[in-house]
Each structure stands twice: as structure tokens, then as C-alpha cells.
Amino acid sequence: MPTQASASVLDLNQLRRTCKACALYELCLPAGIDGAGLDQLDAVVRDRHSLNRGDILYRDGQPFTALYVVRAGALKTYVQDAAGDVQILGFHLPGEIVGFDALATDFHISHAEALERSSICELPFAKLQQVTHDVPALQRQLLRVISREVVGEHEHLATMGKQQAQERLAGFLHSMADRYARLNRDSTSLTLPMSRAYIANYLGLVVETVSRGFTRLEDMGVLAVNRKQVRILRPDVLASLCSPNGADAPRPRVQSGSGR
Amino acid sequence: MPTQASASVLDLNQLRRTCKACALYELCLPAGIDGAGLDQLDAVVRDRHSLNRGDILYRDGQPFTALYVVRAGALKTYVQDAAGDVQILGFHLPGEIVGFDALATDFHISHAEALERSSICELPFAKLQQVTHDVPALQRQLLRVISREVVGEHEHLATMGKQQAQERLAGFLHSMADRYARLNRDSTSLTLPMSRAYIANYLGLVVETVSRGFTRLEDMGVLAVNRKQVRILRPDVLASLCSPNGADAPRPRVQSGSGR
DNA sequence: CGATTACTTGAGAGACTTCAATTAGTGTGG
DNA sequence: CCACACTAATTGAAGTCTCTCAAGTAATCG
């Protein structure tokens, strides 16, 4: 991993990765930034990395140098405690930014790993900070993006709070479909980049339970599952399965979720 | 709730809440900001609110106007889905900042409620943004603080990922003790501001399970529990209970936590 | 093409939830 | 100031869902 590439060389590469031309323009950091500011932001973005399945983008303990935009492919981020227990924090699709965990202490405290061949835009933070000074809109946008991260984790927590495994799985698939839709992909035909084991860990379950969950959703006619290919036949039913009672009676449930 | 108080009146009040004099100086936003910048930040902070138990600081759907620092007392934040299911996202002690959820969309998507009589510093975001322009260190600090929020949620997720109820409860108490320590309070003698039901919801369990958990930890001689008063008699044992095997063999556990 | 890994499926055990009842604490009004 | 009502917390017993253990099948990779 080279330390700092001067922005003058490799114009071709630079052109190719120009934020203006990027399909993720509306999803990523530049959203809402206008012409002049965008050029400045462009200058910040470093040659993109290419990661293979299993490659580590950053790991726990590593000093903070940059934020990373997923350009193509998919990442997982996770923490590992002293006992070796892993908890997957999130799966990250194109347009999403990772690395915010390190802003607090200047060291990463989680790991980021590619789930498949992925392409990453690196945003060296020092440079980024200089530009945010000139472009207030970028500063605001940076906060907006990190806030999205917070919101995403809220959703994850809400899903993990469901007592029934089926609800958690339904919630996971539902949110994945949503994210596919934002990428202008078909939100009823998912190609999951992660294994069943990763889904299980993400949801706080074991593999077998997830596997059985898929089977049952298929039996119910909600999904058509073929390994990592998942077609959502009944999005309405899937949505209703995200809540215990099927989301019929919207009565308040203040206690604790209300039942496994 | 008044809309905007001019900074010229009520000098006494203003003085009293000056960041410089605040006991939370090192924990809160001003940490790392020097003299001149600090004065500017001081000017941003609005009259502090006083909340009673059950009072709502902000609710889902409300437009974003400010961030809020807990000065005294305690808050809980939570989301509520269409079916009425509540998931508590966090408990917030003095020095912690809430409201970041609204940075993404300019509307709050969670609720914040006082668990007990609390005092809040309001940071109107428009003003705050002006100052961050003049004080780059503040901008960096703001990112640092919101990153802490992200990290805190990672811990919450890791706790919810534990399959055993006992591990979750131990993890919760362990992290509460940590946070008490940061407040320079006795970290072995906690006064929990939240009910058992809230703890249960936070951990994805039911009240009864939490209650039994407390009882068992008391029987084991790890805790001395008297309602909301919790003394941690064996912090070492408590720490070891945060992991399934008691954190003896630090072998990697990649699968999914490794067993309920 | 063989070995490894990923996924699925089955049966049994265990842990948490559910339901129900009791106790303790809190707040209110007479 | 105390009685009453209400909420919070605890405890017990039974049911159920998920985990564990085990085996088998399918896909992937060298």
C-alpha cells in the first residue's frame, strides 16, 4: 500500500475515477456538492484499491489514514473481542463509506474485509479535511454520511432486538432489498454477497437457524432461494414478517419487543 | 420550548453554563478546543433545558435543529417501528451528545427521553456550523464525538450478538461501569437510572430474564443488588462472564458467536 | 477430479419466553 | 400521616424456539 500518490501523474486513471463521472455520484460523498467543490474533492480521491475476496481493507489497531468508499463489490465490517468472538457490524454495498470507527481515537477498532472482488475509493483524511475547510457543503455532507452510518446501525439494532429468528431474517432481507433499490438494481432479485454464516453472525443466530429460515420462507412462497440468489416473490408478506404479529395491530409495545 | 434566546440577556445563566467551567469539559464537545475557539463555542450553547423523568427531548419526525449534550441525569434513545415495537438504542450519561440521527435527513428518526431529572445543553446546529468554519479543531472534534457514537453502537451490537442472556447482562454492566469510571464516579457502585424493562429491551431480552440474571449474578457473589443500586463485588469475574467460555482460551471464533 | 468448504436437514437438549402469582416500592389522595 | 392504588421487580412452572450435535448433500477450488 503506497503512502501518498501525487495527483499529477496518471491523468488517465484520475479521469476514470472522477467523482463527476461516477455512477455513485448521488449516493456517495459528493452528493450535493457543486462544480467547483467537486473538482476539489476529485483531487482528494486516491487511486482506487482493488480487493479480492477475503482481502482486508483495514484492521483493528491500524492507524487512521483514510475513509473508504465502496465503488463496486461488497465489504463486511466486524469487531473481534479478547475471547476471539466475532460480531459482524455491517455489510457495505457500493456508494457506502467505511472507516468512521477510527475518527474517534485515530485508530481503527474494527476490521473491514472484502466479501467478493471489490473496488474502493480511498479518501485520505488529511487531504479531505483541507478541502472541507474550503467547501462547507462538503463538511455538512460528511456529517450527513456518517449520520447515515449511525442510522444504519439503528436499523441493525432494531433487527437484532426482534426475538424471533424469522423476524430477524425477514428484516435483514427487507433492508437488503431496500439497499438494492437505492442502487437502481432490481430489489426483488438479490444476489447476496455474504455466506449464511455471516448472515447468522450479523443477526445473532447460528447458521442452521438461518438456513432453516430460508427454507421456511421458501415453503411459505415468500422467497425463491437458490444458494445466494434470492428472489422475493411476496415483498408484502416479507415486510409483514418483520414484526411479530405481522404488523396488523399497531398498538404500542413499550415493554421489550413482546415475545420470542 | 422557546425558539431562540438572544445571547445578550441572562449573563448570569450564560456564565454558569460556560463550557470552560463545566465539569464535563474533557468529555464533551469542547475537549481539545483551546481558549479562543472555546469562547466561540460558548456563544453557541443555548440555555440548558431541564427535563423531568419521562420528558421527551426530541421525537421521531421532528425537524433537526440542534444537538444536545447531557449535562446531568440520563437519557434513553429509541426507535419505534410501524408495528409499535420499541428498540432502545442507548442510555446516555453526562458528557454524551445525542441527536446525530437527524444529521442525515434533517429530521429525527428516533426518540430521546429523560430517565430521570436531567439537564441538557442545547447546541443549535446552524450556529454550531458557523463556528466550525472558524475553528477547524471543532469540526474535527465534532467528527470525533459522532464517531464515538458509532463505536458505542458497535459495542451494543457486540453485546446483542452474545447468545447467552448472562453474557449480555454482564456486558451491559461492564460497559456501564466503564462509563461511570470515565465520569470519575465509583465504577464498582452503580446507580442504574433505567428500569429492568428498559435493560431487557436494550439487550433484546424480556424483563424476567434480566431479573433472573441479576439474581444469579448476586448468588454467584459477583454483584450486590438492591433494586437500582448495584455494587460490583468481583469486577474480574464480571469481565470474564462477558464471553461464553469465560475468556480463557482466546481461540478465534469466526462462525457465529459460538453458541446459545 | 478429489478435497475442502458451504449449506441443508434431522433429532434431542437446553435456554429463554410466556403465563401467572407474589412482593416490594412509589405516589396520591383522603 | 396513613391507606390505597399502581407500577416495578421477583419468582415459579410450563411451553417453545433456538442451539447443539450429527450426518449428508451440494458447490467450489486447486
CSV table of C-alpha atoms (C1' of nucleotides) in Angstrom, one decimal, chain A residues 195-196 208 211-212 215 227-228 259-260, chain C residues 5-11 16-18:
chain,number,residue,atom,x,y,z
A,195,SER,CA,-22.4,-16.5,3.3
A,196,ARG,CA,-25.1,-17.9,5.5
A,208,GLU,CA,-28.6,-23.7,10.9
A,211,SER,CA,-30.7,-21.9,6.7
A,212,ARG,CA,-34.0,-23.2,8.2
A,215,THR,CA,-36.2,-22.9,3.7
A,227,ARG,CA,-28.0,-20.5,-2.8
A,228,LYS,CA,-27.0,-16.8,-2.9
A,259,GLY,CA,-42.2,-12.1,22.8
A,260,ARG,CA,-40.0,-14.7,21.4
C,5,DT,C1',-15.9,-25.6,2.3
C,6,DA,C1',-20.7,-24.1,2.3
C,7,DC,C1',-25.2,-25.3,3.0
C,8,DT,C1',-29.1,-28.2,4.3
C,9,DT,C1',-31.7,-31.3,7.2
C,10,DG,C1',-32.8,-34.2,11.4
C,11,DA,C1',-33.2,-35.2,16.3
C,16,DC,C1',-35.4,-18.2,27.1
C,17,DT,C1',-40.1,-16.8,26.8
C,18,DT,C1',-44.7,-17.0,28.3
